[in-house]
Amino acid sequence: MSNSPLEKISTVRLGTDGPRIGVQGFGAMGISEFYGDTDEAAARDTLEATVEAGVTLIDTADIYGLGANEQFLAPFLAAHRDEVTLATKFAIDRRADDPSYRAIENSPAYIKKAVEASLRRLDVDVIDLYYMHRRNPEVPLAESVGAMAELVAEGKVKYLGLSEVTGPELREAYAVHPIAALQSEWSVFSRDVERSGVSAAAELGVTVVPYSPLGRGFLTGAFADAGKDLGEGDFRRFQPRFTGDNAVANAALLEPLHKIAAAHGATTAQIALAWVQQRAQVHGLTVVPIPGTRKRSRLLENTGATRITLSAEELALLEPIAGQVAGDRYPDMSATSTVREQ
């Protein structure tokens, strides 16, 4: 299978009236935090590879590295602003002097402050896709989305997105202002978004943007037990499904991925991504996953997955995996859409 950087991936439309973007995007989070140390030169080379490969949706957030990720992207954006669709997010408030502090902020006042800070760090005049990163049920959704809509009217943001919301919440938000994208975790290991989010997105013409489509690296075989295999600064050491007995049980679930990968002459990562990409046909909507990497070779490997089609028999082998996964997605699931599906 060719991973040539000259072989650009196909494109799809963002939402109902947004720009055309590559059918696979790029998650920049790991460049700045969460997955251990970064070789910045290699990371910048990987960003250049996104443009070469046709990966045009670049995803970040104001909390990644406490703003450092947005700042890191600024020179790349300056050089390629017309070639990429820039997405960033607000809502998770962190403090540099207290690493354990987290608050979900959805108030209009906070949103107006957050967007100005992101514009400044990214050194851009407008954000293409602006997400509410997490939902605080104590703040009326109409107030939050109304404030986001004002940013569109002011020319600071072009399109709106929501992350980790339920189907009913997506419909409620859309009634206030069109929503272009729903970002939620979606992989052969994590299918909570299918409870209500996917059907609502299909109904409304909202693009689904799966984050962690490779199970934070677990589906690639990059590690077997986060507690043993990963460094002290890696947050996967604290995710229930990647350590101890859960990790052992979940590693056994990867056997079908290995079998299918061997049949295609592909990697398990490519098969996992191909499964996510094919959700578009299964559910009748646009799907643009955003795997992250800091290596050009992995970026090109990931884009190769867009050219793999899994058979009905292969999809059937992968179908039961998510229902057998041991452990939650996060140690604390309170900020996810999953708890509001109850």
PDB file of C-alpha atoms in Angstrom, residues 61-64 66-67 70 88-96 101-121 127 130-136 139-140 143-151 154 156-157:
ATOM      1  CA  ALA A  61      -7.802  23.351  22.129  1.00  0.00           C
ATOM      2  CA  ASP A  62      -6.969  26.145  24.507  1.00  0.00           C
ATOM      3  CA  ILE A  63      -6.170  23.742  27.370  1.00  0.00           C
ATOM      4  CA  TYR A  64      -3.583  21.629  25.554  1.00  0.00           C
ATOM      5  CA  LEU A  66      -2.224  25.498  28.863  1.00  0.00           C
ATOM      6  CA  GLY A  67      -2.242  27.333  25.536  1.00  0.00           C
ATOM      7  CA  GLU A  70      -2.155  26.839  20.010  1.00  0.00           C
ATOM      8  CA  THR A  88      -9.985  24.885  18.496  1.00  0.00           C
ATOM      9  CA  LYS A  89     -12.055  24.608  21.665  1.00  0.00           C
ATOM     10  CA  PHE A  90     -13.046  26.303  24.902  1.00  0.00           C
ATOM     11  CA  ALA A  91     -14.745  25.218  28.140  1.00  0.00           C
ATOM     12  CA  ILE A  92     -12.204  23.317  30.241  1.00  0.00           C
ATOM     13  CA  ASP A  93     -10.614  25.764  32.655  1.00  0.00           C
ATOM     14  CA  ARG A  94      -7.203  24.847  34.047  1.00  0.00           C
ATOM     15  CA  ARG A  95      -4.710  26.640  36.278  1.00  0.00           C
ATOM     16  CA  ALA A  96      -0.952  26.648  35.877  1.00  0.00           C
ATOM     17  CA  TYR A 101      -7.775  21.907  38.895  1.00  0.00           C
ATOM     18  CA  ARG A 102     -10.488  21.420  36.282  1.00  0.00           C
ATOM     19  CA  ALA A 103     -13.717  23.351  35.795  1.00  0.00           C
ATOM     20  CA  ILE A 104     -16.221  23.289  32.958  1.00  0.00           C
ATOM     21  CA  GLU A 105     -17.028  26.854  31.929  1.00  0.00           C
ATOM     22  CA  ASN A 106     -19.865  27.505  29.471  1.00  0.00           C
ATOM     23  CA  SER A 107     -20.938  31.029  30.430  1.00  0.00           C
ATOM     24  CA  PRO A 108     -21.174  33.692  27.695  1.00  0.00           C
ATOM     25  CA  ALA A 109     -18.650  35.858  29.527  1.00  0.00           C
ATOM     26  CA  TYR A 110     -16.137  33.020  29.658  1.00  0.00           C
ATOM     27  CA  ILE A 111     -16.670  32.192  25.983  1.00  0.00           C
ATOM     28  CA  LYS A 112     -15.977  35.769  24.900  1.00  0.00           C
ATOM     29  CA  LYS A 113     -12.795  35.839  26.951  1.00  0.00           C
ATOM     30  CA  ALA A 114     -11.653  32.411  25.723  1.00  0.00           C
ATOM     31  CA  VAL A 115     -12.026  33.169  22.028  1.00  0.00           C
ATOM     32  CA  GLU A 116      -9.935  36.328  22.283  1.00  0.00           C
ATOM     33  CA  ALA A 117      -7.167  34.407  24.026  1.00  0.00           C
ATOM     34  CA  SER A 118      -7.202  31.666  21.381  1.00  0.00           C
ATOM     35  CA  LEU A 119      -7.136  34.153  18.512  1.00  0.00           C
ATOM     36  CA  ARG A 120      -4.139  35.825  20.108  1.00  0.00           C
ATOM     37  CA  ARG A 121      -2.187  32.595  20.708  1.00  0.00           C
ATOM     38  CA  ILE A 127     -11.189  30.499  13.854  1.00  0.00           C
ATOM     39  CA  TYR A 130     -14.967  26.672  17.326  1.00  0.00           C
ATOM     40  CA  TYR A 131     -16.040  23.917  19.696  1.00  0.00           C
ATOM     41  CA  MET A 132     -17.554  23.815  23.135  1.00  0.00           C
ATOM     42  CA  HIS A 133     -15.099  21.255  24.540  1.00  0.00           C
ATOM     43  CA  ARG A 134     -17.353  19.985  27.332  1.00  0.00           C
ATOM     44  CA  ARG A 135     -20.922  20.678  28.433  1.00  0.00           C
ATOM     45  CA  ASN A 136     -21.805  22.134  31.829  1.00  0.00           C
ATOM     46  CA  VAL A 139     -25.568  26.604  32.116  1.00  0.00           C
ATOM     47  CA  PRO A 140     -28.513  26.647  29.670  1.00  0.00           C
ATOM     48  CA  GLU A 143     -27.073  30.747  26.417  1.00  0.00           C
ATOM     49  CA  SER A 144     -23.774  29.097  25.483  1.00  0.00           C
ATOM     50  CA  VAL A 145     -24.622  28.482  21.846  1.00  0.00           C
ATOM     51  CA  GLY A 146     -26.142  31.939  21.622  1.00  0.00           C
ATOM     52  CA  ALA A 147     -22.833  33.423  22.733  1.00  0.00           C
ATOM     53  CA  MET A 148     -20.991  31.263  20.209  1.00  0.00           C
ATOM     54  CA  ALA A 149     -23.380  32.450  17.495  1.00  0.00           C
ATOM     55  CA  GLU A 150     -22.484  36.039  18.361  1.00  0.00           C
ATOM     56  CA  LEU A 151     -18.851  35.188  17.597  1.00  0.00           C
ATOM     57  CA  GLU A 154     -18.752  39.270  14.751  1.00  0.00           C
ATOM     58  CA  LYS A 156     -14.310  35.848  14.866  1.00  0.00           C
ATOM     59  CA  VAL A 157     -15.549  32.316  14.163  1.00  0.00           C
TER      60      VAL A 157
END
